[in-house]
């Protein structure tokens, strides 16, 4: 029998409060053999757990007296709140009491705590958040970095390519993942200085038996067409891109509502389309794909969207279980060891 | 009686070929007192003009023997093809034979040609493409730079703020435009090094009676919510953002089609919604808002999307007329003269 995975969940983060997180963990625990630690204010969490008639035995409360708020400065919060729920959860992973950390709190804080508590994998200079995105072909595209490292050099991006392809191969089951570089044009002479230099570096790497296939530049427009399995960019651009995609999808859906709601007589006609609209929402909803792993840190750390519903929290827990199952930290460590060492790009 | 505006249109650019451009100019000319120069291969254009029964008198063909292709290297093409349609059209503006240039060809080439032929406005270091975007409140948000200057320093972005606000105020009629800085978070400590330094610079500028109101950082998600009239960013990020927005809007619309087309019995039910879907497309369609001005060059240059339909070309011609009417080059020149001179950001 396999050993039960142990998932430490920061129960105090997220825009919807601890009740939502607790419910998500409850849903995940019902269908799982993993053991879940719900880290946060014991009184608050005890009250949530009391609401359930059949409390699963694989949920345990771990007390934490402090909370890092969404408005807290990440690095300051880490120093000043050693008993914050996310810090305790990270410490459990570092000390081997848990196999993975899940948080939907302050992303900056999650990153700082993950990095400072768990440390980096040897050979990785900067971590990256690897966000799964839907593609029109029905598959998943991994975009990294989604905001962990806002100022990058070409070697950082090369490391992102190594980590992202390791994740796509081992967790998502893609053989020889295709890695693309996000740019403002497909041609290799397109891009800002960072992208042009990175393009050269990735070209050299792929001639030196890199464990991925470099397929060149990709534009934002083609990101969702499934031409690549992994798309790399600096964390600033990646974060702007993701939030723009979210904003546009929301805008289009809200314009559809406005347009279709224009005439009252139309409303009853809409009924047959509601399941289709729900499926649509599901297909573009970040919650479906759960949290994004913070790759490059020496431990498994899954970061969810601050607006996560219980459903998204449950999916983030599943992402954590998968990362543990496929031992993603070891996979990255061995990939970095074996990958061609690139000279600093010029 | 006002003097007729003279618009030189590069007829050979665009993915759909000269016929589409010619038709767009025809549509624009029908309802306008401006004089349009259609610059390109005379045989090809003559043939297009012959198709019209009532050829407007305010369209004139200007021969150009060469074409800059979409795949040409901008700077190389400019040197090697002095008789390219876009070069001749730009030269007409430079030499005072035309008041504005419109092109939907190779954007990089349009920029290079605009910059090298027309030169820069004194006090402006780098040009920017100012792209109008729809906002959910029904207004327009100007995003710049959309791809002219991919590597920026804070002073470039400050100049973009000056130019974008001049455009919003004089051409779009917004009093004291609200300028926001695109970032990965609203808080002033968010952003990459460029954005953090620019934030400081814009704060100082707004304390020194800058001709715009700096409203802080804005995220990609909120771009379409109408919280700012002008949003500034480097050309790499801006271009990635625009193409992503386009890709997501297309993806959502195509998923809707997929979902609604799932059951054949649903199709007849869809008929009443078709006008609403068309209105929706109109509201998110770039073509509605026509071309984007290349601001900072010493002459009016409107750059349209390569995929422009005749309808988009006609709108780009109207954007050119408006820019001439409001004398946008002089407006920017005088704004730059009067604006507080900022020390290089540190």
XYZ file of C-alpha atoms in Angstrom:
692
model
C 0.000 0.000 0.000
C 1.425 3.392 -0.902
C 2.195 5.782 1.942
C -0.501 8.449 2.348
C 0.477 11.846 0.982
C 0.430 14.643 3.530
C -0.869 18.008 2.269
C -0.568 21.144 4.450
C -3.199 23.697 3.439
C -2.966 27.355 4.486
C -6.588 27.728 5.572
C -6.502 31.474 6.308
C -5.703 32.842 2.820
C -7.989 33.758 -0.057
C -10.578 36.412 -0.741
C -13.462 34.216 0.422
C -12.076 33.381 3.846
C -11.364 30.147 5.743
C -14.846 28.644 5.274
C -14.257 28.358 1.528
C -10.821 26.796 1.976
C -12.112 24.356 4.589
C -14.938 23.299 2.291
C -12.488 22.775 -0.561
C -10.269 20.591 1.602
C -13.352 18.685 2.770
C -14.302 17.957 -0.860
C -10.753 16.881 -1.682
C -10.477 14.705 1.443
C -13.737 12.851 0.736
C -12.304 11.306 -2.414
C -8.690 10.925 -1.388
C -6.453 8.751 0.736
C -4.164 11.713 1.502
C -3.940 13.288 4.913
C -4.815 16.996 4.989
C -3.524 19.489 7.534
C -5.744 22.546 7.772
C -3.420 25.240 9.122
C -4.996 28.300 10.766
C -6.932 29.700 13.733
C -8.166 26.574 15.546
C -11.418 28.154 16.786
C -12.422 29.344 13.352
C -11.523 26.037 11.714
C -13.128 23.905 14.451
C -16.355 25.767 13.830
C -16.162 25.031 10.100
C -15.495 21.352 10.708
C -18.487 21.134 13.069
C -20.774 22.033 10.149
C -20.095 18.680 8.488
C -22.065 15.659 9.604
C -19.551 13.145 8.317
C -16.217 14.774 8.974
C -13.548 12.852 7.056
C -10.909 11.339 9.332
C -8.098 12.486 7.039
C -8.439 16.172 7.990
C -6.497 17.512 10.934
C -6.294 21.067 12.261
C -2.837 22.554 12.867
C -3.053 25.747 14.927
C -1.528 28.996 13.619
C -2.076 32.239 15.510
C -1.280 34.742 12.762
C -2.452 35.486 9.211
C -0.628 37.187 6.344
C -3.205 39.539 4.852
C -3.563 40.303 1.142
C -2.279 43.834 1.823
C 0.825 42.741 3.779
C 4.273 43.300 2.284
C 5.562 39.780 1.544
C 9.104 39.986 2.905
C 8.105 42.087 5.925
C 5.203 39.753 6.728
C 7.518 36.741 6.621
C 9.842 38.319 9.202
C 7.147 39.761 11.445
C 4.645 36.906 11.432
C 6.550 33.688 12.134
C 3.309 32.033 13.273
C 1.312 32.898 10.159
C -0.637 29.964 8.728
C 1.277 29.942 5.433
C 4.643 30.079 7.237
C 3.731 27.155 9.501
C 2.462 25.144 6.541
C 5.712 25.799 4.645
C 7.750 24.873 7.711
C 5.886 21.545 7.895
C 7.015 20.788 4.355
C 10.570 21.883 5.074
C 10.741 19.735 8.212
C 9.279 16.685 6.496
C 5.959 16.675 8.374
C 4.092 17.348 5.128
C 4.797 16.568 1.466
C 3.233 19.652 -0.074
C 1.906 23.112 0.750
C -1.266 24.594 -0.772
C -2.164 28.278 -0.374
C -4.589 30.699 -2.015
C -3.439 33.672 0.062
C -1.251 36.684 -0.839
C 0.744 35.352 -3.832
C 3.779 37.512 -3.106
C 3.860 36.223 0.453
C 3.393 32.616 -0.685
C 6.380 33.018 -2.964
C 8.540 34.715 -0.350
C 7.606 32.134 2.276
C 8.101 29.247 -0.151
C 11.476 30.548 -1.239
C 12.766 31.551 2.206
C 11.474 28.508 4.097
C 12.093 25.771 1.550
C 15.116 27.270 -0.227
C 15.931 26.731 -3.884
C 16.765 23.572 -5.793
C 20.504 23.533 -6.486
C 21.194 24.933 -9.957
C 18.002 26.990 -10.075
C 18.631 30.686 -9.679
C 15.045 31.995 -9.522
C 11.690 30.249 -9.042
C 8.734 30.449 -11.404
C 4.983 29.965 -11.078
C 3.805 27.488 -13.729
C 0.194 28.260 -14.618
C -1.869 25.727 -16.579
C -4.005 27.293 -19.337
C -6.701 25.787 -21.546
C -5.951 25.311 -25.210
C -8.461 25.217 -28.037
C -7.362 21.685 -28.868
C -8.569 20.590 -25.444
C -5.111 20.204 -23.925
C -3.200 22.261 -21.408
C -0.472 24.830 -21.975
C 1.891 25.613 -19.104
C 2.824 29.298 -18.894
C 5.769 30.227 -16.718
C 6.672 32.489 -15.079
C 3.307 33.877 -14.020
C 4.711 36.355 -11.540
C 7.403 34.926 -9.267
C 10.405 36.611 -10.917
C 9.517 39.949 -12.506
C 13.034 40.862 -13.665
C 14.698 38.037 -15.587
C 17.868 37.349 -17.523
C 18.145 34.743 -20.319
C 19.539 32.100 -17.974
C 16.492 32.457 -15.715
C 14.287 31.813 -18.739
C 16.404 28.793 -19.719
C 15.852 27.385 -16.232
C 12.116 28.053 -16.618
C 12.219 26.005 -19.829
C 13.893 23.126 -17.991
C 11.448 23.234 -15.078
C 8.323 23.757 -17.175
C 9.192 20.896 -19.510
C 9.934 18.620 -16.540
C 6.497 19.452 -15.120
C 4.724 18.934 -18.462
C 6.497 15.618 -19.020
C 6.212 14.068 -15.578
C 3.001 15.518 -14.166
C 0.971 16.098 -17.329
C 2.411 13.145 -19.242
C 3.638 14.968 -22.363
C 6.563 13.229 -24.113
C 9.377 15.600 -25.184
C 7.411 18.780 -24.469
C 7.492 21.585 -27.028
C 8.791 24.778 -25.414
C 8.034 28.185 -26.947
C 9.236 31.659 -26.035
C 6.577 34.364 -25.671
C 7.341 37.277 -27.980
C 5.775 40.091 -29.985
C 6.260 38.194 -33.230
C 7.058 34.691 -34.426
C 10.232 35.616 -36.299
C 13.423 35.030 -34.346
C 14.478 38.672 -34.705
C 11.338 39.797 -32.863
C 11.304 40.543 -29.149
C 12.888 42.857 -26.638
C 16.540 42.449 -25.704
C 15.739 39.751 -23.134
C 13.717 37.672 -25.588
C 16.220 37.962 -28.433
C 19.067 36.829 -26.194
C 16.973 34.024 -24.723
C 16.034 32.839 -28.196
C 19.735 32.410 -29.044
C 20.363 30.601 -25.768
C 17.468 28.184 -26.303
C 18.617 27.501 -29.860
C 22.093 26.572 -28.605
C 20.588 24.481 -25.798
C 18.392 22.505 -28.170
C 21.463 21.680 -30.265
C 23.070 20.336 -27.091
C 20.433 17.714 -26.347
C 18.248 19.722 -24.049
C 15.415 17.579 -22.683
C 12.817 19.629 -24.570
C 12.093 20.709 -28.110
C 12.422 24.475 -28.658
C 9.758 25.479 -31.188
C 10.627 29.185 -31.403
C 8.652 32.298 -30.559
C 4.924 32.333 -29.968
C 2.598 35.350 -29.833
C -0.103 35.960 -27.233
C -2.657 35.314 -29.931
C -1.422 31.763 -30.536
C -0.929 30.838 -26.912
C -4.259 29.029 -26.787
C -3.891 27.192 -30.075
C -1.908 24.317 -28.637
C 1.247 24.864 -30.705
C 3.403 24.462 -27.603
C 3.142 22.592 -24.315
C 5.219 25.077 -22.336
C 5.472 28.833 -22.935
C 8.131 30.787 -21.096
C 8.379 34.504 -20.327
C 9.488 36.821 -17.523
C 7.165 36.998 -14.518
C 6.029 40.557 -15.225
C 4.864 39.823 -18.767
C 3.362 36.486 -17.704
C 1.370 38.066 -14.908
C 0.087 40.889 -17.127
C -0.848 38.335 -19.794
C -2.803 36.115 -17.401
C -4.720 38.974 -15.864
C -5.504 40.393 -19.305
C -6.770 37.007 -20.483
C -8.971 36.815 -17.399
C -10.255 40.360 -17.969
C -11.063 39.784 -21.635
C -12.847 36.488 -20.976
C -14.923 38.186 -18.275
C -15.649 41.157 -20.528
C -16.793 38.972 -23.419
C -19.065 36.910 -21.152
C -20.530 40.026 -19.572
C -21.112 41.623 -23.003
C -22.902 38.438 -24.110
C -25.140 38.719 -21.069
C -25.800 42.408 -21.833
C -26.588 41.675 -25.466
C -28.799 38.678 -24.803
C -30.600 40.382 -21.934
C -31.530 43.340 -24.129
C -35.021 42.024 -24.948
C -37.159 40.433 -22.276
C -38.869 38.160 -24.781
C -35.519 36.575 -25.551
C -34.925 35.332 -22.032
C -37.096 32.200 -22.108
C -35.434 31.274 -25.397
C -32.095 31.238 -23.589
C -32.971 28.315 -21.311
C -31.753 25.559 -23.662
C -28.397 27.323 -23.955
C -27.666 27.552 -20.259
C -25.894 24.180 -20.024
C -23.730 25.189 -23.010
C -22.845 28.504 -21.344
C -21.969 26.659 -18.159
C -19.721 24.263 -20.066
C -18.095 27.287 -21.704
C -17.411 28.885 -18.347
C -15.938 25.600 -17.173
C -13.632 25.425 -20.152
C -12.161 28.886 -19.642
C -12.275 28.899 -15.860
C -8.954 28.935 -14.031
C -10.622 27.043 -11.158
C -10.885 23.935 -13.294
C -7.163 23.669 -13.546
C -6.581 24.334 -9.847
C -3.457 25.884 -8.447
C -0.126 26.580 -10.062
C 3.090 25.043 -8.698
C 5.916 27.329 -7.596
C 8.744 25.537 -9.377
C 12.387 25.827 -8.367
C 11.867 25.773 -4.614
C 13.050 22.800 -2.635
C 9.612 21.446 -1.777
C 6.166 21.274 -3.319
C 4.231 24.523 -3.109
C 0.939 25.004 -4.964
C -0.365 28.566 -5.250
C -4.042 29.102 -6.023
C -5.881 32.188 -7.228
C -6.957 34.532 -4.396
C -10.505 34.367 -5.715
C -10.573 30.554 -5.575
C -13.884 28.897 -4.742
C -13.987 25.689 -2.671
C -14.009 23.876 -5.990
C -10.748 25.530 -7.061
C -9.243 24.769 -3.637
C -10.122 21.092 -4.067
C -8.461 21.125 -7.493
C -5.374 22.809 -6.034
C -5.217 19.978 -3.468
C -5.372 17.474 -6.324
C -2.560 19.337 -8.125
C -0.506 19.013 -4.919
C -1.210 15.268 -4.725
C -0.127 14.825 -8.347
C 3.076 16.798 -7.783
C 3.882 14.598 -4.766
C 3.033 11.430 -6.677
C 5.389 12.371 -9.520
C 8.029 13.689 -7.149
C 8.369 16.911 -9.096
C 11.173 18.349 -6.934
C 13.423 15.337 -7.600
C 12.505 15.385 -11.280
C 13.582 19.019 -11.586
C 16.712 18.417 -9.545
C 17.849 15.579 -11.799
C 16.884 17.468 -14.957
C 18.950 20.482 -13.922
C 21.932 18.223 -13.178
C 21.778 16.555 -16.581
C 20.862 19.593 -18.686
C 23.575 21.246 -20.773
C 25.118 24.005 -18.700
C 24.741 27.183 -20.697
C 27.280 29.988 -20.573
C 25.789 33.326 -19.483
C 24.058 34.799 -22.553
C 25.687 37.835 -24.096
C -14.414 76.720 -46.164
C -11.786 74.532 -44.505
C -8.914 73.310 -46.655
C -9.379 69.679 -47.723
C -7.268 67.209 -45.790
C -4.910 65.127 -47.880
C -4.520 61.490 -46.829
C -1.850 59.270 -48.410
C -2.820 55.604 -48.126
C -0.310 52.791 -48.638
C -2.491 50.637 -50.869
C -0.157 47.642 -51.136
C -0.012 46.560 -47.471
C -2.284 44.255 -45.505
C -3.057 40.563 -45.470
C -6.053 40.950 -47.774
C -4.259 42.765 -50.585
C -4.782 46.064 -52.446
C -8.419 45.387 -53.386
C -9.439 45.535 -49.723
C -7.484 48.747 -49.095
C -8.886 50.372 -52.239
C -12.422 49.482 -51.200
C -11.826 50.928 -47.729
C -10.555 54.184 -49.204
C -13.549 54.245 -51.550
C -15.922 53.926 -48.577
C -14.079 56.656 -46.700
C -13.949 58.953 -49.740
C -17.697 58.670 -50.396
C -18.534 60.400 -47.132
C -15.617 62.775 -46.881
C -14.344 66.041 -48.296
C -10.728 64.889 -47.899
C -8.513 64.056 -50.834
C -7.144 60.500 -50.832
C -3.915 59.391 -52.485
C -3.876 55.672 -53.178
C -0.172 54.819 -53.309
C 0.845 51.599 -55.082
C 1.149 49.685 -58.354
C -0.851 51.867 -60.811
C -2.065 48.907 -62.925
C -3.382 46.993 -59.968
C -5.050 50.052 -58.466
C -6.487 51.264 -61.778
C -8.172 47.910 -62.151
C -9.697 48.207 -58.684
C -10.985 51.703 -59.391
C -12.578 50.539 -62.639
C -14.859 48.249 -60.646
C -16.702 51.241 -59.221
C -19.478 52.829 -61.245
C -19.347 56.142 -59.443
C -15.675 56.625 -58.732
C -15.336 59.466 -56.232
C -13.354 62.416 -57.573
C -11.376 62.716 -54.344
C -9.323 59.552 -54.956
C -6.078 59.810 -56.896
C -3.536 57.102 -57.679
C 0.121 57.773 -56.884
C 2.421 55.214 -58.524
C 4.879 53.190 -56.457
C 6.856 50.383 -58.052
C 7.857 48.418 -54.941
C 6.152 46.783 -51.987
C 7.458 46.043 -48.494
C 6.235 42.531 -47.754
C 5.068 41.297 -44.346
C 8.201 39.126 -44.161
C 10.680 41.910 -45.015
C 13.101 43.130 -42.355
C 11.925 46.684 -41.587
C 15.218 48.576 -41.587
C 16.644 46.613 -44.527
C 13.468 47.080 -46.555
C 13.559 50.828 -45.945
C 17.083 51.060 -47.385
C 16.591 48.630 -50.253
C 13.126 49.667 -51.422
C 13.081 53.471 -51.751
C 10.102 53.223 -54.111
C 7.957 51.094 -51.823
C 4.382 52.325 -51.477
C 4.681 53.019 -47.757
C 7.950 54.924 -48.242
C 6.464 57.116 -50.966
C 3.360 57.793 -48.878
C 5.550 58.786 -45.904
C 7.681 60.996 -48.132
C 4.523 62.785 -49.322
C 3.739 63.647 -45.706
C 7.301 64.719 -45.026
C 7.361 66.955 -48.107
C 3.987 68.527 -47.340
C 2.100 66.933 -50.245
C -0.086 65.026 -47.807
C -1.245 65.654 -44.239
C -1.306 62.066 -43.041
C -0.179 58.559 -43.899
C -2.328 55.448 -43.441
C -0.888 51.927 -43.731
C -1.994 48.420 -42.795
C 1.229 46.806 -44.018
C 4.198 45.374 -42.103
C 3.971 47.216 -38.764
C 7.699 47.150 -38.144
C 8.323 48.639 -41.570
C 5.622 51.279 -41.065
C 7.321 52.307 -37.854
C 10.803 52.336 -39.329
C 9.618 54.269 -42.379
C 7.581 56.688 -40.256
C 10.476 57.310 -37.933
C 13.214 57.538 -40.566
C 11.253 59.575 -43.089
C 9.339 61.906 -40.810
C 11.839 62.127 -37.940
C 10.905 62.621 -34.305
C 9.164 65.503 -32.584
C 11.770 67.487 -30.641
C 11.825 66.324 -27.026
C 10.487 62.867 -27.812
C 13.108 60.169 -27.574
C 11.129 57.153 -28.822
C 7.787 56.849 -30.634
C 4.795 54.817 -29.444
C 1.786 53.236 -31.115
C -1.374 54.379 -29.319
C -4.034 51.675 -29.682
C -7.654 52.463 -28.821
C -9.407 49.698 -26.852
C -13.070 49.256 -25.904
C -14.019 49.671 -22.272
C -16.983 48.071 -20.537
C -18.349 51.529 -19.751
C -18.667 52.172 -23.491
C -15.700 54.534 -23.704
C -12.243 54.126 -25.166
C -8.960 53.373 -23.417
C -5.734 54.323 -25.175
C -2.954 51.779 -24.660
C 0.557 52.814 -25.559
C 3.063 51.603 -26.536
C 1.599 48.742 -28.561
C 4.897 47.692 -30.109
C 6.977 50.584 -31.439
C 9.598 50.640 -28.667
C 10.173 47.198 -27.144
C 12.944 48.221 -24.744
C 12.016 51.274 -22.674
C 13.401 53.345 -19.833
C 11.216 55.356 -17.401
C 11.669 58.569 -19.395
C 10.320 56.866 -22.516
C 7.230 55.879 -20.540
C 6.880 59.443 -19.219
C 6.893 60.682 -22.801
C 4.273 58.068 -23.676
C 2.123 59.497 -20.849
C 2.490 63.004 -22.288
C 1.692 61.908 -25.838
C -1.143 59.552 -24.924
C -2.847 62.144 -22.760
C -2.472 64.766 -25.510
C -4.156 62.374 -27.924
C -6.954 61.486 -25.495
C -7.593 65.140 -24.712
C -7.452 66.661 -28.179
C -8.624 63.870 -30.454
C -10.971 61.943 -28.159
C -12.137 64.997 -26.184
C -11.296 63.777 -22.661
C -10.607 66.628 -20.204
C -7.551 66.054 -17.984
C -7.079 62.412 -18.983
C -6.402 59.836 -16.275
C -3.111 58.073 -16.987
C -2.381 54.654 -15.468
C 0.744 52.508 -15.530
C 0.306 48.856 -16.505
C 1.662 46.588 -13.784
C 1.294 43.185 -12.168
C -0.484 44.687 -9.167
C -2.207 47.886 -8.153
C 0.066 48.635 -5.206
C 2.878 51.081 -5.966
C 5.533 48.572 -4.876
C 4.383 46.133 -7.577
C 6.045 45.893 -10.969
C 9.393 45.089 -12.506
C 12.291 47.515 -12.140
C 11.108 49.603 -15.104
C 7.582 49.967 -13.746
C 8.660 50.777 -10.188
C 11.004 53.500 -11.405
C 8.400 54.868 -13.797
C 5.817 54.962 -11.005
C 8.125 57.229 -8.989
C 8.773 59.427 -12.005
C 5.064 59.829 -12.773
C 4.337 60.625 -9.123
C 6.908 63.414 -9.186
C 5.623 64.645 -12.546
C 2.044 64.834 -11.320
C 3.203 66.950 -8.387
C 4.801 69.307 -10.906
C 1.631 70.151 -12.801
C 1.841 67.522 -15.485
C -1.004 67.940 -17.978
C -2.536 64.628 -16.906
C -3.736 62.941 -13.748
C -1.642 59.934 -12.729
C -4.012 57.380 -11.203
C -1.395 54.747 -10.318
C -0.942 51.171 -11.458
C -3.563 49.191 -13.301
C -3.659 45.424 -13.925
C -4.476 43.742 -17.222
C -7.748 42.601 -15.676
C -8.923 46.166 -15.061
C -7.785 47.607 -18.369
C -11.267 47.302 -19.833
C -13.121 48.670 -16.831
C -12.672 52.305 -17.789
C -10.682 53.327 -14.685
C -8.160 55.171 -16.857
C -8.226 56.955 -20.209
C -4.614 56.218 -21.068
C -2.586 53.153 -20.022
C 1.161 53.159 -20.601
C 3.635 50.284 -20.847
C 6.704 49.260 -22.813
C 6.073 48.168 -26.408
C 6.900 44.523 -25.767
C 4.373 44.125 -22.961
C 1.781 46.202 -24.827
C 2.081 44.104 -27.954
C 1.873 40.816 -26.041
C -1.157 42.157 -24.157
C -3.036 43.199 -27.299
C -2.400 39.938 -29.095
C -3.430 37.967 -26.017
C -6.649 39.970 -25.733
C -7.371 39.270 -29.384
C -6.600 35.560 -28.933
C -8.809 35.201 -25.867
C -11.746 37.044 -27.448
C -11.470 34.800 -30.505
C -11.169 31.696 -28.353
C -14.253 32.558 -26.304
C -16.312 33.294 -29.416
C -15.177 30.068 -31.078
C -15.940 28.053 -27.929
C -19.432 29.598 -27.861
C -19.917 28.488 -31.440
C -18.678 24.981 -30.576
C -20.950 24.773 -27.550
C -24.033 26.109 -29.285
C -23.478 24.000 -32.385
C -23.340 20.819 -30.320
C -26.987 19.887 -30.930
C -28.540 20.331 -34.341
C -31.968 21.022 -32.866
C -30.519 24.087 -31.173
C -29.509 25.814 -34.375
C -32.904 27.229 -35.424
C -33.297 28.554 -31.888
C -30.149 30.583 -32.396
C -31.576 32.791 -35.135
C -32.995 35.483 -32.833
C -29.585 35.849 -31.168
C -27.606 36.452 -34.320
C -28.012 40.244 -34.278
C -26.880 40.264 -30.651
C -23.817 38.176 -31.500
C -23.017 40.530 -34.365
C -23.304 43.542 -32.052
C -20.999 41.747 -29.633
C -18.410 41.150 -32.336
C -18.671 44.821 -33.237
C -18.076 45.884 -29.677
C -14.904 43.877 -29.266
C -13.651 44.231 -32.818
C -10.460 46.199 -33.360
C -11.756 47.207 -36.814
C -14.400 49.426 -35.224
C -11.790 51.639 -33.742
C -9.690 51.823 -36.899
C -5.969 52.376 -36.938
C -3.609 53.404 -34.195
C -1.503 56.570 -34.497
C 2.271 56.305 -34.291
C 2.848 59.144 -31.836
C 6.145 60.985 -31.491
C 7.020 61.128 -35.163
C 7.023 64.476 -36.906
C 3.938 63.850 -39.047
C 0.684 61.945 -38.821
C 1.031 58.223 -39.356
C -1.871 55.840 -38.728
C -1.047 52.141 -38.543
C -3.842 49.627 -39.047
C -3.993 45.931 -38.257
C -2.563 43.704 -41.024
C -5.833 41.766 -41.022
C -7.901 44.936 -41.599
C -11.043 44.605 -43.700
C -12.129 47.447 -45.981
C -14.285 48.611 -43.114
C -11.272 48.863 -40.812
C -9.332 50.685 -43.534
C -12.145 53.235 -43.836
C -12.045 53.714 -40.059
C -8.277 54.156 -40.168
C -8.774 56.872 -42.797
C -11.236 58.577 -40.445
C -8.713 58.339 -37.598
C -6.216 60.066 -39.902
C -8.704 62.830 -40.715
C -9.374 63.395 -37.027
C -5.669 63.542 -36.214
C -5.175 66.136 -38.966
C -8.209 68.118 -37.815
C -6.888 68.295 -34.253
C -3.333 68.880 -35.393
C -2.000 66.165 -33.128
C 1.658 66.720 -34.021
C 1.527 70.380 -32.937
C -0.435 69.438 -29.823
C 2.253 66.949 -28.780
C 5.040 69.374 -29.645
C 3.586 72.103 -27.463
C 2.765 69.664 -24.670
C 6.330 68.376 -24.571
C 7.652 71.961 -24.476
C 5.447 72.897 -21.534
C 5.653 69.622 -19.575
C 7.866 69.488 -16.496
C 11.275 68.256 -17.583
C 12.028 65.188 -15.518
C 15.522 64.220 -14.431
C 16.581 60.754 -15.601
C 14.962 58.272 -13.200
C 17.303 56.430 -10.880
